[in-house]
XYZ file of C-alpha atoms in Angstrom:
746
model
C 16.386 1.048 32.168
C 14.009 -0.825 34.511
C 13.217 -4.527 34.621
C 9.642 -5.760 34.710
C 8.407 -8.589 36.956
C 4.906 -10.051 36.596
C 3.279 -12.935 38.465
C -0.307 -14.159 38.065
C -1.183 -16.408 41.032
C -4.226 -18.669 40.702
C -5.681 -22.001 41.650
C -4.056 -25.045 40.005
C -3.299 -24.773 36.282
C -3.509 -28.120 34.422
C -0.019 -29.394 33.636
C -0.734 -29.806 29.933
C -1.595 -26.094 29.634
C 1.409 -24.655 31.460
C 4.086 -24.568 28.704
C 1.736 -22.916 26.215
C 0.452 -20.496 28.875
C 3.972 -19.322 29.763
C 4.712 -18.803 26.057
C 1.429 -16.926 25.541
C 2.103 -14.625 28.500
C 5.533 -13.738 27.124
C 4.163 -13.163 23.630
C 1.143 -11.091 24.630
C 3.071 -8.818 26.975
C 6.233 -8.297 24.919
C 4.312 -7.797 21.677
C 2.044 -5.303 23.417
C 5.002 -3.387 24.861
C 6.727 -3.178 21.488
C 3.530 -2.052 19.738
C 3.165 0.680 22.362
C 6.714 1.893 21.648
C 8.696 0.305 24.493
C 11.844 -1.680 23.713
C 13.359 -4.431 25.853
C 16.547 -6.500 25.959
C 15.338 -9.966 26.979
C 12.317 -11.759 28.405
C 11.626 -15.137 30.034
C 8.408 -16.772 31.243
C 7.872 -19.540 33.795
C 4.995 -21.699 34.998
C 4.206 -23.727 38.102
C 0.908 -25.392 38.985
C -0.254 -22.169 40.671
C 1.464 -19.310 38.891
C 2.600 -17.777 35.638
C 5.615 -15.470 35.889
C 7.352 -13.172 33.413
C 10.566 -11.186 33.702
C 11.447 -8.547 31.110
C 14.953 -7.077 31.261
C 16.093 -3.697 29.985
C 12.672 -2.185 29.450
C 12.501 1.385 28.136
C 11.481 4.134 30.596
C 9.010 5.678 28.181
C 7.865 5.365 24.604
C 9.078 7.783 21.953
C 6.971 10.676 20.726
C 5.617 10.042 17.244
C 4.531 12.269 14.389
C 2.434 10.818 11.574
C 1.482 12.564 8.328
C -1.291 11.423 6.000
C -1.862 12.985 2.624
C -5.512 13.736 1.922
C -7.548 15.005 -1.019
C -7.066 18.311 -2.817
C -8.345 21.352 -0.960
C -10.962 21.925 -3.662
C -12.103 18.284 -3.688
C -15.723 17.360 -3.229
C -17.295 17.666 0.172
C -17.840 13.883 0.314
C -14.122 13.180 -0.278
C -13.036 15.640 2.410
C -15.563 14.329 4.952
C -14.441 10.751 4.268
C -10.830 11.747 4.939
C -11.839 13.486 8.178
C -13.689 10.389 9.380
C -10.672 8.177 8.665
C -8.348 10.447 10.676
C -10.721 11.471 13.467
C -9.828 15.138 12.979
C -11.811 18.289 12.241
C -11.356 20.360 9.093
C -9.630 23.177 11.005
C -7.056 20.653 12.304
C -5.851 19.753 8.800
C -2.849 21.428 7.198
C -3.116 23.011 3.735
C 0.041 22.727 1.618
C 0.682 24.248 -1.784
C 1.912 22.137 -4.683
C 2.266 22.174 -8.483
C -1.356 21.094 -8.868
C -2.802 23.317 -6.177
C -3.391 23.024 -2.443
C -3.572 19.603 -0.735
C -4.901 18.717 2.697
C -2.678 16.835 5.173
C -3.509 15.234 8.530
C -0.666 15.528 11.037
C -0.992 13.517 14.235
C 1.513 13.967 17.045
C 1.519 11.541 19.930
C 3.651 12.341 22.953
C 5.667 9.588 24.590
C 4.145 7.719 27.531
C 5.695 6.519 30.761
C 6.414 2.800 31.144
C 4.051 2.162 34.114
C 0.994 3.353 32.184
C 1.914 1.258 29.161
C 2.659 -1.853 31.246
C -0.666 -1.569 33.085
C -2.572 -1.225 29.831
C -0.758 -4.106 28.121
C -0.999 -6.478 31.088
C -4.705 -5.886 31.624
C -5.364 -6.513 27.940
C -3.270 -9.684 28.072
C -5.129 -10.996 31.140
C -8.562 -10.321 29.680
C -7.716 -11.818 26.275
C -5.600 -14.727 27.476
C -6.123 -17.702 25.103
C -6.743 -20.533 27.565
C -8.085 -23.712 25.892
C -10.734 -23.673 28.631
C -11.513 -20.936 31.105
C -14.040 -20.128 33.823
C -15.735 -17.241 35.621
C -16.134 -17.079 39.389
C -17.921 -14.801 41.793
C -19.761 -11.867 40.246
C -16.987 -10.557 37.991
C -16.649 -10.891 34.251
C -12.993 -11.933 34.234
C -12.243 -15.386 32.833
C -9.181 -17.459 33.753
C -8.305 -21.143 33.667
C -8.919 -21.295 37.432
C -9.828 -18.453 39.830
C -7.134 -15.783 39.699
C -6.020 -14.835 43.226
C -3.444 -12.083 42.929
C -1.340 -10.008 40.535
C 2.244 -9.028 41.178
C 3.573 -6.324 38.855
C 6.828 -4.462 39.550
C 9.099 -2.123 37.641
C 12.533 -2.564 39.190
C 15.053 0.267 38.912
C 18.428 0.836 40.552
C 16.667 3.132 42.994
C 14.135 0.458 44.011
C 10.963 -1.314 42.949
C 7.762 0.432 41.870
C 4.354 -1.245 41.879
C 2.578 -0.721 38.576
C -0.909 0.663 39.285
C -3.368 -1.879 37.930
C -6.843 -3.057 38.919
C -8.432 -5.969 37.043
C -11.941 -6.762 38.304
C -10.974 -5.866 41.873
C -7.586 -7.607 41.785
C -5.135 -4.808 42.580
C -1.517 -5.349 41.564
C 1.031 -5.350 44.367
C 4.510 -6.508 45.319
C 3.493 -9.623 47.281
C 3.050 -13.288 46.484
C 2.657 -16.572 48.332
C 4.781 -19.683 48.458
C 3.800 -23.330 48.815
C 0.163 -23.829 49.719
C 1.047 -25.892 52.822
C 4.632 -25.063 53.727
C 4.542 -21.276 53.177
C 0.986 -19.952 52.692
C 1.655 -16.482 54.159
C 2.230 -13.558 51.758
C 5.675 -12.003 51.395
C 6.980 -9.057 49.378
C 9.667 -9.132 46.693
C 11.826 -6.414 45.182
C 13.292 -7.964 42.000
C 13.214 -11.149 39.941
C 16.276 -12.544 41.728
C 14.683 -11.776 45.095
C 11.404 -13.287 43.866
C 12.959 -16.565 42.732
C 15.140 -17.026 45.796
C 12.311 -16.268 48.237
C 10.012 -18.674 46.379
C 12.573 -21.434 46.785
C 12.795 -20.729 50.509
C 9.000 -20.906 50.485
C 9.122 -24.416 48.925
C 8.401 -23.363 45.334
C 10.792 -24.132 42.474
C 9.878 -21.639 39.778
C 11.613 -23.137 36.729
C 9.921 -26.243 35.232
C 13.224 -27.603 33.912
C 14.720 -27.385 37.418
C 11.776 -29.311 38.882
C 12.119 -31.961 36.154
C 15.882 -32.241 36.726
C 15.357 -32.729 40.474
C 12.753 -35.439 39.865
C 15.005 -37.216 37.343
C 18.001 -37.110 39.688
C 16.129 -38.205 42.813
C 14.293 -40.994 40.968
C 17.524 -42.330 39.460
C 19.176 -42.254 42.889
C 16.320 -44.196 44.524
C 16.283 -46.773 41.723
C 20.065 -47.193 41.751
C 19.977 -47.920 45.472
C 17.775 -50.932 44.688
C 19.810 -52.106 41.705
C 17.228 -50.904 39.197
C 16.721 -48.062 36.715
C 13.949 -45.629 35.862
C 12.324 -46.158 32.462
C 12.911 -42.996 30.438
C 9.730 -41.089 29.616
C 10.425 -37.400 29.018
C 6.813 -36.511 28.220
C 5.595 -38.001 31.511
C 8.466 -36.362 33.408
C 7.507 -32.933 32.056
C 3.877 -33.545 32.978
C 4.805 -34.546 36.534
C 6.963 -31.428 36.838
C 3.806 -29.463 36.015
C 1.882 -31.097 38.858
C 4.136 -30.062 41.752
C 5.821 -26.885 42.971
C 8.024 -28.711 45.482
C 8.809 -32.201 44.121
C 9.345 -34.924 46.700
C 10.255 -38.183 44.994
C 9.086 -41.487 46.494
C 9.588 -45.049 45.312
C 7.347 -48.086 45.725
C 7.194 -51.674 44.520
C 4.766 -53.498 42.262
C 3.243 -56.384 44.210
C 4.407 -59.863 43.209
C 0.956 -60.956 42.092
C 1.076 -58.439 39.222
C 4.609 -59.077 37.980
C 3.339 -61.648 35.466
C 1.494 -58.923 33.543
C 3.225 -57.715 30.358
C 5.632 -54.897 31.224
C 3.882 -52.538 28.798
C 0.604 -53.098 30.652
C 2.239 -52.245 33.964
C 3.882 -49.152 32.478
C 0.755 -47.909 30.761
C -1.510 -48.490 33.741
C 0.831 -46.644 36.106
C 1.415 -43.822 33.639
C -2.159 -43.205 32.502
C -3.931 -43.718 35.817
C -1.457 -42.352 38.357
C 1.357 -40.552 36.527
C 3.973 -42.936 37.930
C 7.408 -43.392 36.402
C 8.163 -47.094 35.954
C 11.209 -48.739 37.515
C 12.842 -51.663 35.728
C 14.901 -54.318 37.470
C 16.461 -57.540 36.283
C 13.095 -59.246 36.040
C 11.303 -56.399 34.235
C 9.030 -53.684 35.615
C 9.085 -54.153 39.372
C 8.539 -50.727 40.909
C 7.360 -47.166 40.432
C 8.308 -43.606 41.287
C 5.647 -41.178 42.434
C 6.196 -37.487 43.128
C 4.494 -35.756 46.030
C 4.115 -31.989 46.453
C 4.844 -31.907 50.161
C 7.381 -32.945 52.770
C 5.823 -35.126 55.468
C 7.025 -36.140 58.966
C 6.978 -39.836 57.969
C 9.070 -39.219 54.823
C 6.139 -39.933 52.539
C 5.206 -43.342 53.991
C 1.515 -42.450 54.243
C 1.442 -41.005 50.728
C 3.199 -44.077 49.361
C 0.787 -46.430 51.148
C -2.192 -44.613 49.659
C -0.711 -44.741 46.174
C 0.025 -48.423 46.655
C -3.645 -49.107 47.475
C -4.857 -47.274 44.384
C -2.266 -49.035 42.228
C -3.384 -52.423 43.566
C -6.939 -51.689 42.433
C -5.817 -50.512 39.000
C -3.536 -53.477 38.422
C -6.231 -55.859 39.644
C -8.434 -54.543 36.836
C -5.583 -54.976 34.369
C -4.985 -58.542 35.572
C -8.672 -59.321 35.132
C -8.629 -57.957 31.577
C -5.460 -59.912 30.800
C -6.805 -63.227 32.051
C -10.096 -62.879 30.188
C -8.355 -61.820 27.003
C -6.002 -64.803 27.204
C -9.010 -67.101 27.456
C -10.470 -65.633 24.242
C -7.086 -65.758 22.491
C -6.504 -69.417 23.317
C -9.975 -70.223 21.998
C -9.042 -68.808 18.575
C -10.274 -65.210 18.941
C -13.548 -66.008 17.142
C -15.367 -63.921 19.731
C -13.330 -60.854 18.746
C -13.769 -61.563 15.052
C -17.550 -61.551 15.480
C -17.237 -58.381 17.530
C -15.446 -56.547 14.717
C -18.359 -57.325 12.414
C -20.605 -55.194 14.577
C -18.216 -52.234 14.798
C -18.559 -49.611 12.046
C -15.285 -48.391 10.601
C -17.028 -45.713 8.524
C -20.667 -45.551 7.541
C -19.727 -45.712 3.834
C -16.757 -48.087 4.153
C -18.355 -50.859 6.146
C -17.456 -52.541 9.415
C -14.046 -53.147 10.935
C -14.275 -56.745 9.723
C -15.035 -55.584 6.171
C -11.843 -53.601 6.407
C -9.893 -56.593 7.734
C -10.999 -58.674 4.756
C -9.912 -55.937 2.328
C -6.535 -55.597 4.032
C -6.072 -59.378 3.967
C -6.732 -59.527 0.219
C -4.391 -56.628 -0.456
C -1.654 -58.014 1.809
C -1.716 -61.252 -0.188
C -1.317 -59.276 -3.425
C 1.511 -57.104 -2.050
C 3.401 -59.964 -0.363
C 5.464 -61.076 -3.415
C 6.724 -57.522 -3.952
C 8.157 -57.398 -0.410
C 9.395 -60.989 -0.339
C 6.718 -62.226 2.067
C 4.752 -65.455 1.914
C 1.244 -64.566 0.596
C -0.541 -67.076 2.847
C 1.339 -65.785 5.884
C 0.616 -62.156 4.981
C -3.109 -62.850 4.576
C -3.265 -64.751 7.861
C -1.435 -61.971 9.701
C -3.812 -59.359 8.276
C -6.834 -61.331 9.467
C -5.449 -61.490 13.008
C -3.717 -58.099 13.310
C -6.754 -56.074 14.378
C -8.628 -58.608 16.484
C -7.163 -57.165 19.691
C -9.272 -54.040 19.079
C -12.115 -55.988 20.702
C -10.016 -57.084 23.683
C -10.747 -55.680 27.118
C -7.141 -54.529 27.543
C -7.107 -52.436 24.374
C -10.549 -51.113 25.284
C -8.985 -49.780 28.497
C -5.665 -48.733 26.951
C -6.116 -47.986 23.213
C -2.433 -47.071 22.909
C -1.584 -50.772 23.419
C -3.340 -51.873 20.217
C -1.131 -54.070 18.116
C 1.236 -54.829 20.978
C -1.486 -56.736 22.822
C -2.372 -58.483 19.568
C 1.175 -59.828 19.457
C 0.932 -61.079 23.038
C -2.419 -62.782 22.400
C -1.304 -64.479 19.179
C 1.848 -65.743 20.908
C -0.198 -66.937 23.891
C -2.504 -68.955 21.630
C 0.494 -71.158 20.657
C -1.029 -72.322 17.373
C 1.219 -73.801 14.719
C -0.447 -71.742 11.960
C 0.154 -68.529 13.928
C 3.953 -68.329 13.825
C 6.166 -65.559 15.155
C 5.964 -63.588 11.890
C 2.189 -63.346 12.246
C 2.395 -62.203 15.873
C 5.049 -59.646 15.004
C 2.909 -58.209 12.206
C 0.092 -57.550 14.660
C 2.381 -55.193 16.579
C 4.293 -53.646 13.679
C 1.605 -53.078 11.066
C 0.537 -49.741 12.568
C 4.062 -48.356 12.086
C 5.305 -45.845 11.271
C 3.040 -43.574 13.291
C 5.080 -40.439 12.597
C 8.111 -39.059 10.772
C 10.530 -40.300 13.435
C 8.855 -43.641 14.205
C 10.641 -46.817 13.091
C 9.265 -48.652 10.044
C 8.436 -52.379 10.106
C 11.362 -54.647 9.277
C 9.874 -58.146 8.974
C 8.550 -58.917 5.489
C 5.109 -60.052 6.620
C 4.820 -56.919 8.762
C 5.752 -54.749 5.775
C 3.065 -56.374 3.611
C 0.336 -55.900 6.219
C 1.436 -52.356 7.089
C 1.337 -51.297 3.443
C -2.019 -52.985 2.911
C -3.469 -51.289 5.980
C -2.400 -47.809 4.879
C -3.267 -48.274 1.199
C -6.741 -49.517 2.127
C -7.241 -46.390 4.230
C -6.100 -44.084 1.434
C -8.069 -45.756 -1.355
C -11.173 -46.027 0.811
C -11.386 -42.365 1.695
C -10.424 -41.356 -1.836
C -13.296 -43.473 -3.161
C -15.841 -41.699 -0.961
C -14.222 -38.311 -1.711
C -13.018 -37.588 1.813
C -9.608 -36.223 0.841
C -7.514 -33.825 2.929
C -8.331 -30.187 2.226
C -6.019 -27.387 3.300
C -5.099 -27.891 6.939
C -8.004 -30.302 7.517
C -7.182 -33.996 7.568
C -9.643 -35.651 9.973
C -8.753 -39.199 8.909
C -4.941 -38.671 9.074
C -4.517 -39.480 5.385
C -1.319 -37.449 5.087
C 0.172 -39.530 7.887
C -0.931 -42.722 6.131
C 0.657 -41.501 2.887
C 3.910 -40.668 4.677
C 3.827 -44.129 6.237
C 3.530 -45.717 2.785
C 6.426 -43.622 1.481
C 8.708 -44.334 4.414
C 8.065 -48.088 4.301
C 8.660 -48.283 0.548
C 11.800 -46.128 0.600
C 13.332 -47.546 3.776
C 12.734 -51.169 2.804
C 13.460 -50.406 -0.903
C 10.205 -52.061 -1.950
C 9.754 -52.364 -5.724
C 6.019 -51.972 -6.090
C 3.977 -50.693 -9.043
C 1.634 -48.438 -7.094
C -0.799 -47.996 -9.980
C -1.761 -51.670 -9.766
C -1.507 -51.726 -5.960
C -3.939 -48.797 -5.721
C -6.349 -49.883 -8.427
C -7.242 -53.236 -6.818
C -8.381 -51.842 -3.426
C -10.045 -48.884 -5.156
C -12.100 -51.328 -7.212
C -13.065 -53.249 -4.079
C -14.258 -50.069 -2.430
C -16.277 -49.087 -5.485
C -17.837 -52.536 -5.661
C -18.761 -52.408 -1.975
C -20.428 -49.033 -2.476
C -22.287 -50.411 -5.494
C -23.590 -53.409 -3.562
C -24.546 -51.179 -0.642
C -26.596 -48.929 -2.932
C -28.312 -51.963 -4.493
C -29.097 -53.350 -1.050
C -30.677 -50.063 -0.026
C -32.758 -50.119 -3.208
C -33.915 -53.661 -2.452
C -34.833 -52.662 1.091
C -36.827 -49.726 -0.235
C -38.644 -51.912 -2.752
C -39.427 -54.513 -0.077
C -40.771 -51.816 2.199
C -43.127 -50.531 -0.484
C -43.892 -53.999 -1.795
C -45.863 -55.209 1.205
C -49.088 -56.567 -0.249
C -48.211 -55.519 -3.814
C -47.505 -58.566 -5.962
C -45.864 -56.676 -8.847
C -43.354 -54.972 -6.588
C -42.665 -58.259 -4.799
C -41.684 -59.762 -8.154
C -39.426 -56.778 -8.812
C -37.835 -57.219 -5.389
C -37.127 -60.908 -6.071
C -35.548 -60.047 -9.417
C -33.309 -57.434 -7.807
C -32.214 -59.892 -5.128
C -31.401 -62.531 -7.709
C -29.485 -59.997 -9.761
C -27.455 -58.862 -6.761
C -26.669 -62.474 -5.812
C -25.442 -63.164 -9.340
C -23.214 -60.131 -9.243
C -21.881 -61.116 -5.827
C -20.706 -64.451 -7.242
C -18.482 -62.648 -9.765
C -14.888 -61.882 -8.986
C -15.019 -58.544 -7.141
C -11.998 -56.870 -8.672
C -12.792 -58.041 -12.208
C -16.397 -56.901 -11.869
C -15.403 -53.476 -10.608
C -12.775 -53.116 -13.316
C -15.341 -53.983 -16.001
C -18.047 -51.673 -14.700
C -16.094 -48.688 -13.333
C -12.804 -48.576 -15.290
C -12.813 -44.830 -15.875
C -13.618 -43.978 -12.255
C -11.042 -46.429 -10.874
C -8.350 -45.072 -13.190
C -9.149 -41.458 -12.303
C -9.125 -42.151 -8.549
C -5.873 -44.086 -8.815
C -4.237 -41.325 -10.833
C -5.374 -38.671 -8.352
C -4.178 -40.669 -5.342
C -0.833 -41.366 -7.002
C -0.439 -37.617 -7.599
C -1.139 -37.055 -3.888
C 1.574 -39.570 -2.982
C 3.977 -37.856 -5.377
C 3.260 -34.515 -3.683
C 3.978 -36.033 -0.274
C 7.154 -37.549 -1.720
C 8.281 -34.101 -2.852
C 7.851 -32.755 0.668
C 9.649 -35.786 2.126
C 12.595 -35.601 -0.282
C 12.925 -31.833 -0.006
C 13.994 -32.396 3.604
C 16.790 -34.596 2.202
C 17.992 -31.816 -0.067
C 16.374 -32.944 -3.324
C 14.685 -29.939 -5.027
C 11.179 -30.165 -6.468
C 12.365 -29.615 -10.050
C 14.716 -32.601 -9.849
C 11.902 -34.861 -8.705
C 9.666 -33.427 -11.441
C 12.344 -34.340 -13.995
C 12.317 -37.929 -12.728
C 8.518 -38.028 -12.478
C 8.136 -37.299 -16.196
C 9.536 -40.747 -17.073
C 7.613 -44.050 -17.209
C 7.340 -46.202 -14.060
C 6.974 -43.152 -11.814
C 4.649 -45.261 -9.669
C 7.697 -47.265 -8.550
C 8.683 -44.898 -5.754
C 11.947 -46.671 -4.974
C 13.105 -46.398 -8.595
C 11.825 -42.829 -8.783
C 13.691 -41.793 -5.630
C 16.930 -43.470 -6.690
C 16.765 -41.685 -10.045
C 16.055 -38.330 -8.361
C 18.849 -38.805 -5.810
C 21.337 -39.677 -8.556
C 20.231 -36.738 -10.708
C 20.395 -34.314 -7.783
C 23.938 -35.399 -6.936
C 25.035 -35.368 -10.588
C 23.699 -31.862 -11.246
C 26.058 -30.509 -8.577
C 29.082 -31.576 -10.651
C 30.583 -29.994 -13.823
C 29.345 -33.024 -15.781
C 25.849 -32.237 -14.539
C 26.002 -28.780 -16.078
C 27.287 -30.330 -19.317
C 24.349 -32.741 -19.350
C 21.750 -29.998 -18.909
C 23.357 -27.770 -21.529
C 23.584 -30.704 -23.949
C 19.885 -31.458 -23.573
C 18.583 -27.901 -23.626
C 20.583 -26.880 -26.679
C 19.290 -29.837 -28.690
C 15.753 -29.657 -27.303
C 15.313 -25.926 -27.912
C 16.256 -26.160 -31.602
C 14.008 -29.195 -32.062
C 11.063 -27.543 -30.289
C 11.297 -24.498 -32.546
C 11.338 -26.705 -35.637
C 8.366 -28.751 -34.400
C 6.392 -25.593 -33.685
C 7.030 -24.315 -37.220
C 5.830 -27.540 -38.818
C 4.111 -30.040 -36.455
C 3.598 -32.533 -39.313
C 7.319 -33.340 -39.657
C 8.744 -36.198 -37.578
C 12.422 -36.105 -36.568
C 12.805 -39.476 -34.852
C 13.944 -41.502 -37.876
C 17.669 -41.081 -37.263
C 20.308 -39.261 -39.286
C 21.579 -40.596 -42.640
C 25.399 -40.247 -43.020
C 24.968 -39.871 -46.798
C 23.748 -36.318 -46.236
C 26.560 -35.231 -43.903
C 28.721 -32.380 -45.187
C 31.112 -31.795 -42.253
C 33.382 -34.221 -40.395
C 31.857 -32.969 -37.125
C 28.544 -34.530 -38.164
C 30.212 -37.898 -38.655
C 32.037 -37.450 -35.348
C 28.801 -36.706 -33.425
C 27.011 -39.703 -34.967
C 29.971 -41.947 -34.152
C 30.000 -40.658 -30.562
C 26.271 -41.381 -30.260
C 26.687 -44.882 -31.693
C 29.504 -45.557 -29.244
C 27.814 -44.039 -26.166
C 24.247 -45.335 -26.653
C 24.769 -49.049 -25.831
C 26.627 -48.472 -22.517
C 24.131 -45.738 -21.566
C 21.153 -48.029 -22.177
C 22.949 -50.873 -20.410
C 23.557 -48.616 -17.387
C 19.868 -47.618 -17.373
C 18.845 -51.272 -17.513
C 21.052 -51.890 -14.466
C 19.573 -48.733 -12.863
C 23.097 -47.311 -12.646
C 21.936 -43.757 -13.191
C 25.241 -41.984 -12.432
C 26.984 -44.049 -15.139
C 24.224 -43.277 -17.658
C 24.395 -39.565 -16.881
C 28.190 -39.525 -17.181
C 27.931 -41.204 -20.573
C 25.472 -38.555 -21.751
C 27.580 -35.699 -20.411
C 30.512 -37.051 -22.427
C 28.658 -36.109 -25.625
C 29.018 -32.385 -24.828
C 32.364 -31.964 -26.655
C 31.391 -33.556 -30.026
C 28.051 -31.745 -29.866
C 29.725 -28.341 -29.292
C 32.027 -29.052 -32.247
C 28.965 -29.963 -34.314
C 27.268 -26.641 -33.568
C 30.417 -24.668 -34.296
C 30.879 -26.222 -37.763
C 27.379 -26.617 -39.159
C 24.199 -24.620 -39.385
C 21.365 -26.857 -38.218
C 18.607 -24.824 -39.835
C 20.219 -24.891 -43.276
C 18.365 -23.574 -46.332
C 18.530 -27.059 -47.849
C 15.522 -28.904 -46.431
C 17.147 -32.349 -46.665
C 20.247 -31.221 -44.754
C 18.083 -29.439 -42.159
C 15.888 -32.473 -41.462
C 18.915 -34.786 -41.327
C 20.625 -32.591 -38.734
C 17.410 -32.274 -36.714
C 17.112 -36.075 -36.755
C 20.589 -36.192 -35.233
C 19.534 -33.793 -32.450
C 16.328 -35.809 -31.910
C 18.432 -38.854 -31.136
C 20.329 -36.887 -28.473
C 17.082 -35.611 -26.948
C 15.556 -39.094 -26.869
C 18.642 -40.526 -25.185
C 18.542 -37.797 -22.523
C 14.837 -38.369 -21.926
C 15.595 -41.973 -21.032
C 17.425 -40.588 -17.980
C 15.172 -37.680 -16.965
C 13.134 -34.865 -18.473
C 15.816 -32.223 -18.115
C 13.457 -29.510 -19.370
C 12.004 -29.551 -15.831
C 15.329 -28.447 -14.335
C 15.169 -24.781 -13.432
C 18.016 -22.359 -14.197
């Protein structure tokens, strides 16, 4: 069985596209081979800045012959039916087979396809893959119609057998496949032939090309660590940047330089970000912080990279000079109280229906004050932190490096050295954006937690109010991420927060803002029409006075009075969205959806910490024998009660059983067991000791089984029947205090 070797040599492929391109080449070719009837044992794809390569091992020599039968209409069917069948098969009437059956003759289409040789299939599949390659961006060059990410220069395509290598005949827009390639653009530009994948890889390495991206990355990591160690320093780990650098070079030559002393006073994150974003440098950290950098060249030079390093040093000096200028100007604004940035946020639109960035800051500040007691934070401190947390968005440094937002806010607040801007406030500026993803750390400081929750809840309630919810896979405002952030903060920090109230207040503020905005637009329209019209001028003045009077009312109270139904509906819908995200989050922890549904059916389901603790306890308990007892206990009582309630919905069974109507000792025993178990169960629930409450309930299984064995619940005597159903109602009610076990599947 032959092996297949493919290489597509081109001009430079952007580093960010290389991993996906290698994967796409493997997928397109192997899927095409399999669809054409060729099997293979293994396949691997590789990418360098100039080439995509694929090796397929154990490829079949030829595809199998196939025979396909399709049953058609009856031989005496209408002409239209027969012609339709012929069109679908591509055959003529005389090519169909007529077969006899119990109901008469039937037409069959039999298609036989002979097997094909591997070279023909490979050529067909590879050409189709090249022409349909899914580059994010592609280009045409010359007069051809072929599109590629950069001009495609050559195609290598070999089938390698024990007897030797065979070039697959292929011509794509004048590019004829062969057995040659080229090495490094400078060190080995001349073409050379290869005879197998092993020969190809080894000759490339001799030609100063390392084919495997992971090998290039490993060499860079090793050489950089060695250079840093020699100077008593270490390379700052950045795997994403390392992989990108490995995609920029075919022959990595690692060089190390120093950050000039005049820039060492810049925050280390500024140095790191500037070097990473502008020049793809790895940062080197010494005892005093970031003090050097590692750059990777693509060429060996006679001066061991001194000229390259000097050029990089000049560019870095210019970049860091800009950063130093931004830093110094930002510090001046920060020490003056940041009023300049506050005014700047007022002129920046957050969303055309949700106001400016400063409008948002004021909403977050109000909400942070309200949330603060629930997280143990000082309300004044939380409000102050919220008012300062986003001011750095107007700083020059964050304008240059948006990824430093929050972090720079912390630096600027600390630099201001104001007594009313303590460390907690500065820390909140950095932490309130967290968590940014499922693996990102959540804020730990209480003030940070309050501001982070307020920030995310304002985002959610705002976009819910203007009906910009996520739909399907579309989530342009990252509302699912905001919801996950809320969940992770609440659950990690065990925040006890009634989300219904926490959501209703900001929702009301958003509704009120929209109301005022609509009134303002009406006033503007009236004023526009009212020029020279006295009656309309009077109407305009009345509207302005009315709006001013409304504006003097308490915003939340006003919105609650005027839009209670809308606010409640939006809050309920948003809470349901958060519950859905919670289900997804907890499912990863092994808690099934039905268990969470059972906990959700109880009151206080807007307290996500309580809800999660209840669901976790129930999930663990259901895996034990007592858990099965608890479910059986509930379902047996609930099913009999439900049937009785369906027969006569006017009868109420929650009054409790009367011992005077008991006939069997098992009835007395069950009532006594309930009387004994109820107080400790309710006490355990009050303490939120759910396992103890569930164990107490499960302990009622034995007296309940004895009860069912000795008495007939649905007795002919109506008094006895209702009394026994009242006893079962008490069991059901006690179970429902723990969870709605009817939601448990199975």
